[in-house]
C-alpha positions as a printed Julia matrix, in Angstrom:
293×3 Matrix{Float64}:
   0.0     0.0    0.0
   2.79    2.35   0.27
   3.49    2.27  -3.1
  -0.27    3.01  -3.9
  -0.25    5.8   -1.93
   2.56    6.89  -3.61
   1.42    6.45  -7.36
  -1.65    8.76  -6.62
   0.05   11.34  -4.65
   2.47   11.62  -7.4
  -0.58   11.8   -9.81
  -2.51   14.22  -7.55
  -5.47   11.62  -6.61
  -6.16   12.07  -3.16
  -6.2     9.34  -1.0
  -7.99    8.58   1.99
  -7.62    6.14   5.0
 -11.1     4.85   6.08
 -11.84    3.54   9.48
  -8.33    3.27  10.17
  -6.74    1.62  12.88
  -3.6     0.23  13.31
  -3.39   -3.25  15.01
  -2.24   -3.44  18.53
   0.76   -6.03  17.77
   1.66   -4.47  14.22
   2.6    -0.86  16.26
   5.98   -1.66  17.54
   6.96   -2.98  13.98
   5.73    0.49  12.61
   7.59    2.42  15.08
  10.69    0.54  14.15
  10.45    1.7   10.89
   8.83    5.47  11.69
  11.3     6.82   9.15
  10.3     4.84   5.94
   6.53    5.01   6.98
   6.06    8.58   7.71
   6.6    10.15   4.14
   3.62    7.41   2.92
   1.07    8.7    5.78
   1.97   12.27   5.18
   0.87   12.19   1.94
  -2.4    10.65   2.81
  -5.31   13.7    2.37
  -6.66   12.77   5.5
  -6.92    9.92   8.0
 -10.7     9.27   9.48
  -9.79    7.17  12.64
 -12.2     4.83  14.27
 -11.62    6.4   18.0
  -9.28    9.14  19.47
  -6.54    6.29  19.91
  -6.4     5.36  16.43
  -6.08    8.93  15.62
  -3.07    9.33  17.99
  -1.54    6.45  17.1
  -1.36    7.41  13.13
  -0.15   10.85  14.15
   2.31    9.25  15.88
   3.74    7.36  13.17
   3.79   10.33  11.35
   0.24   11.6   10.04
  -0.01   15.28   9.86
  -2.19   16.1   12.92
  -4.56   18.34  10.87
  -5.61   15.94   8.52
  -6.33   13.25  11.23
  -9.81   12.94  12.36
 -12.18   11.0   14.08
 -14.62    9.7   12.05
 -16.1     6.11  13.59
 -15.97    2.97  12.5
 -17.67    1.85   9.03
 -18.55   -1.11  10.09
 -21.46   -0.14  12.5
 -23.53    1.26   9.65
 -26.61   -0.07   9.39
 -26.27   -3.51   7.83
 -29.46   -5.24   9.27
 -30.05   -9.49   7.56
 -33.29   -9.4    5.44
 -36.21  -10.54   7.92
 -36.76  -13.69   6.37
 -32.71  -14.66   6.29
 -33.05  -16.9    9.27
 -36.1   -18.57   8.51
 -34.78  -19.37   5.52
 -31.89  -20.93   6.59
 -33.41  -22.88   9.04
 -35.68  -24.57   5.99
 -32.74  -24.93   4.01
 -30.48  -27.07   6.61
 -33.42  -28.5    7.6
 -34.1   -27.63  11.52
 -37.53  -27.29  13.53
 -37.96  -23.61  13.82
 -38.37  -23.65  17.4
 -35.09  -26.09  17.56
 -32.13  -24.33  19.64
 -29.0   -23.5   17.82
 -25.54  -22.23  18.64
 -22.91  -20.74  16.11
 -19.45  -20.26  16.77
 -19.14  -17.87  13.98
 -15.19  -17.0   12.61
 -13.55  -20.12  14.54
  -9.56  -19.83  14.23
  -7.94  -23.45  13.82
  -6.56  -23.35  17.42
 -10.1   -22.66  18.83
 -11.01  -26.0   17.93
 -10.13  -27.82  20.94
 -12.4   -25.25  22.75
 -15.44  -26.41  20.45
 -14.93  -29.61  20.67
 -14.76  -29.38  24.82
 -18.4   -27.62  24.88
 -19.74  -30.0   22.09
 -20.93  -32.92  24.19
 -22.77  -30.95  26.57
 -24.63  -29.18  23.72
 -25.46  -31.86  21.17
 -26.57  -33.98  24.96
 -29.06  -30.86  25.27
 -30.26  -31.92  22.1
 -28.79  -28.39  20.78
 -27.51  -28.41  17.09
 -23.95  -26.78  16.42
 -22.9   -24.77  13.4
 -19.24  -24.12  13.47
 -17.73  -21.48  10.47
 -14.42  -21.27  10.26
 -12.51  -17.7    9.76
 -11.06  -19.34   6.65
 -12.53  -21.94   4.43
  -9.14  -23.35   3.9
  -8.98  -24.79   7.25
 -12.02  -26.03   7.5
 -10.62  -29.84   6.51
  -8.25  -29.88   9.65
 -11.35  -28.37  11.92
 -13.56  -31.24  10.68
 -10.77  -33.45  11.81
 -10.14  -32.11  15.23
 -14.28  -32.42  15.81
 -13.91  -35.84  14.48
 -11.03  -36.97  16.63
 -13.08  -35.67  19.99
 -15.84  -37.51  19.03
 -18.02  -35.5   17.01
 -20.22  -36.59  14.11
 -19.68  -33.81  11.77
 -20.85  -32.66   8.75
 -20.11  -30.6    6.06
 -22.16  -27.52   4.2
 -20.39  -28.22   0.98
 -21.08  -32.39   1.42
 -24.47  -31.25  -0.69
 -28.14  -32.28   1.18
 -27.73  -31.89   4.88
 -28.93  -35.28   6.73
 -31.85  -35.89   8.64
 -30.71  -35.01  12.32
 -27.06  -33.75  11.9
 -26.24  -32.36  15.14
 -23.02  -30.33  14.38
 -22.3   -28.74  11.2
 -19.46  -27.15   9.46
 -20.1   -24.07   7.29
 -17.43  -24.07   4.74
 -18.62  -22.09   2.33
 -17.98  -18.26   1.77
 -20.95  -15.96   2.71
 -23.23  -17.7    4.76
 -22.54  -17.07   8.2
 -24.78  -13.96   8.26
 -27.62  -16.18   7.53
 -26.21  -18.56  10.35
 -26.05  -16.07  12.52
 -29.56  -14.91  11.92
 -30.95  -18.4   12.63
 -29.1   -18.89  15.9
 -30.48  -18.4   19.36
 -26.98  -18.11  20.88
 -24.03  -16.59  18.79
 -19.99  -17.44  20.12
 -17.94  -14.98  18.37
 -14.45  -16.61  17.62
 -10.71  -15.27  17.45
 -10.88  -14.42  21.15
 -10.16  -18.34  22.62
  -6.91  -18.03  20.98
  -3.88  -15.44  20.13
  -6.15  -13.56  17.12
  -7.25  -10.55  19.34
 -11.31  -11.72  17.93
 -13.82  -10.61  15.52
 -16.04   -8.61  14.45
 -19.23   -9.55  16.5
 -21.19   -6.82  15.26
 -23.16   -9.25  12.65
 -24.7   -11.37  15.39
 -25.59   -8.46  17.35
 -27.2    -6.75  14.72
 -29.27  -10.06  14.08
 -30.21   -9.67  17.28
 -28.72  -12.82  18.47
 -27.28  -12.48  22.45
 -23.34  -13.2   21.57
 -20.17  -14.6   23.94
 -16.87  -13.63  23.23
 -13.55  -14.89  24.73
 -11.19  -12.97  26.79
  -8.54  -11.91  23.51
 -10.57   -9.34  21.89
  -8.15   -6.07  21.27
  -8.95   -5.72  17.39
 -11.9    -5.14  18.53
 -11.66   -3.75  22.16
 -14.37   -1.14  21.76
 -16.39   -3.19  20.21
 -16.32   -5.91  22.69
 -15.97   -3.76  25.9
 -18.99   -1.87  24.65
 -21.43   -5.14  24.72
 -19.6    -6.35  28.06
 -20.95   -2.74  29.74
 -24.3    -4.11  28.93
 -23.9    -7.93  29.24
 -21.0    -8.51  31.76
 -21.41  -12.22  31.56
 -20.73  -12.47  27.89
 -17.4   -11.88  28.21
 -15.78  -15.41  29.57
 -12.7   -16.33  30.45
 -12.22  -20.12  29.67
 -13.61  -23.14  28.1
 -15.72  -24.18  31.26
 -16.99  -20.75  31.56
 -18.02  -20.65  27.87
 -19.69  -24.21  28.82
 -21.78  -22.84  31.56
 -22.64  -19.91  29.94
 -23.94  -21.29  26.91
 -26.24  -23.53  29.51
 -27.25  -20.5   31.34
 -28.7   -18.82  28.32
 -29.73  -21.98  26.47
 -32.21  -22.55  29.02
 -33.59  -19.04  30.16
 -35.45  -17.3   26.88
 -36.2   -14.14  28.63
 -32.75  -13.57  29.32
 -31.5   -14.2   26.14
 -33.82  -11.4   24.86
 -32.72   -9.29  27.05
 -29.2    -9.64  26.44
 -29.69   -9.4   22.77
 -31.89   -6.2   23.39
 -29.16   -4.21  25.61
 -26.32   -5.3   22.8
 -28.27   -4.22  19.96
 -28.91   -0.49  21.41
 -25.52    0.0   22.91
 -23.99   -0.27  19.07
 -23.08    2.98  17.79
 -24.93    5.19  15.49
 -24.23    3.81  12.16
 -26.22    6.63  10.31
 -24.36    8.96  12.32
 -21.29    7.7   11.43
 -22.06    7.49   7.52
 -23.4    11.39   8.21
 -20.05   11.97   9.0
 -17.71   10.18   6.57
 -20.26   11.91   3.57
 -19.67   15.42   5.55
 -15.96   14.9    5.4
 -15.31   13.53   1.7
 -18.42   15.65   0.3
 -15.74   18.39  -0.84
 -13.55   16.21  -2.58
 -15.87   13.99  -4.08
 -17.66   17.14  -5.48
 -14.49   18.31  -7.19
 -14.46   15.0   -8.62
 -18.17   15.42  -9.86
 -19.9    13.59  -7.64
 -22.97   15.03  -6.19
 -23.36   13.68  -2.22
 -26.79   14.27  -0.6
 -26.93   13.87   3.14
C-alpha cells in the first residue's frame, strides 16, 4: 500500500484512509520503521480514525495532525439481515424452527479444541452446532479435530444436509450472516486463541445475544462496549463458555434481554455514515460527484 499511496500522490489523486486503525501487535513494527513510513502517511489527504486512539496512534507514526480525524468505524452502519434470512436458513439445513441453535461464527484453527470441549454438553441438550471457520481453507483440519473428539460432523459443501445432523461445518464463503440470523446463541471466535477476535457486530445486529472470549483487542471497543451491557458475555475459559452457553440456552427471557441491551448499545451507524459523507463531500464534489446527506 505504500506504493499506492505513492502512485496517486504523485498523480494528484487524493487518498484517503477509512476507518483506520492500526493493530495493537503491528505498532511496535511500525515504530521501528517510523522513518520509511512517515513520508507514505503524510501524503495521505486525510486519516478518518475509528476512535481518538487510532487517531493518535497514526499521528504518531507520522500523520499530519490536521488531517487526522475521528470519524467512527464503518462497520457499524446499518447492515441489518433481510427478515426472512433466518427462517430461511433454518428450511434450508433443515431444523424445527423452534429447535435451539448455537454458532461459533469465525472459529480460528486453534479454537477447535475449545469447540470440541463444549460439544458434548450441547449436542446432549439436544442443541444443534454450526461451526464457520474464519477461513474456508482450514475447515478440513477443523472437521478433523471435531472428528477426533468424538463428534459426528458434517459438512455444508457435502451437498443435502442429513436428517438429524447435530453439528455442522459451514465451509462455504458468505453464509454465516444467515447462520447467525438463525441462531439463538451466537460465540464470536478469534478471542479463545492469540487472534485478538472478531467482528461480532453481525450477530448483534441479528439480534442474536453473543459470547466472546477474553482476547478481543482488534476489537476492544467493540467488545468492551457489549460487556458494559452484558457482563457475563465476556468469559474467560472453556468451562466458563460451557456454563454460559447452559445458562442462556435454558432461560429465553434472558436471552432477549441480552440481545436487546447489545443491539442499542452499538453505535450510530447513520451517524457515522453522516459523518464520513460530511468529510469527503468536498472532494468527491471536485471529482463530480454530487453527495446528498
Amino acid at each position: 500500500w505504500p506504493r499506492l499511496v505513492f502512485d496517486a500522490w504523485r498523480r494528484g489523486v487524493p487518498v484517503f484512509c477509512v476507518s483506520a486503525r492500526v493493530y495493537p501487535r503491528d505498532v511496535p513494527r511500525y515504530r521501528a520503521v517510523r522513518t520509511w513510513i512517515a513520508p507514505t502517511l503524510k501524503r495521505l489527504a486525510g486519516v478518518l480514525a475509528q476512535n481518538e486512539g487510532e487517531r493518535v496512534r497514526f499521528i504518531q507514526l507520522g500523520a499530519e495532525p490536521e488531517r487526522c480525524v475521528v470519524a467512527g468505524n464503518l462497520k457499524h452502519l446499518p447492515d441489518d439481515p433481510a427478515p426472512d434470512a433466518g427462517p430461511a436458513m433454518r428450511k434450508t439445513l433443515g431444523v424445527d424452527p423452534d429447535e435451539r441453535v448455537v454458532v461459533f461464527g469465525s472459529v480460528h484453527a486453534d479454537e477447535t479444541d475449545v469447540v470440541a470441549t463444549v460439544l458434548n454438553r450441547l449436542e446432549a441438550s439436544g442443541v444443534r452446532v454450526i461451526v464457520a471457520p474464519r477461513h474456508a481453507s482450514s475447515a478440513g483440519r477443523m472437521v478433523a479435530g471435531l472428528q477426533r473428539r468424538g463428534a459426528r460432523v458434517w459438512r455444508r459443501t457435502s451437498g443435502v444436509p442429513p436428517p438429524r445432523w447435530r453439528v455442522l461445518v459451514l465451509d462455504t464463503v458468505g453464509e454465516l450472516r444467515q447462520a447467525y440470523a438463525m441462531s439463538t446463541v451466537a460465540v464470536v471466535g478469534g478471542g479463545f486463541g492469540t487472534h485478538g477476535g472478531q467482528n461480532p457486530m453481525e450477530p448483534v445486529r441479528a439480534g442474536v445475544p453473543v459470547i466472546f472470549g477474553p482476547h478481543g483487542e482488534h476489537f476492544a471497543d467493540e467488545f468492551r462496549t457489549l460487556a458494559a451491557v452484558a457482563p457475563e458475555a465476556r468469559v474467560a475459559s472453556t468451562a466458563e463458555l460451557s456454563a454460559r452457553l447452559h445458562e442462556w440456552l435454558g432461560d429465553e427471557e434472558h436471552r432477549r434481554l441480552v440481545a436487546l441491551a447489545q443491539r442499542e448499545s452499538l453505535a450510530d451507524g447513520a451517524a457515522v455514515a453522516s459523518r464520513y459523507l460530511a468529510i469527503l463531500a468536498p472532494w468527491l464534489q471536485q471529482c463530480g460527484i454530487s453527495v446528498q446527506g
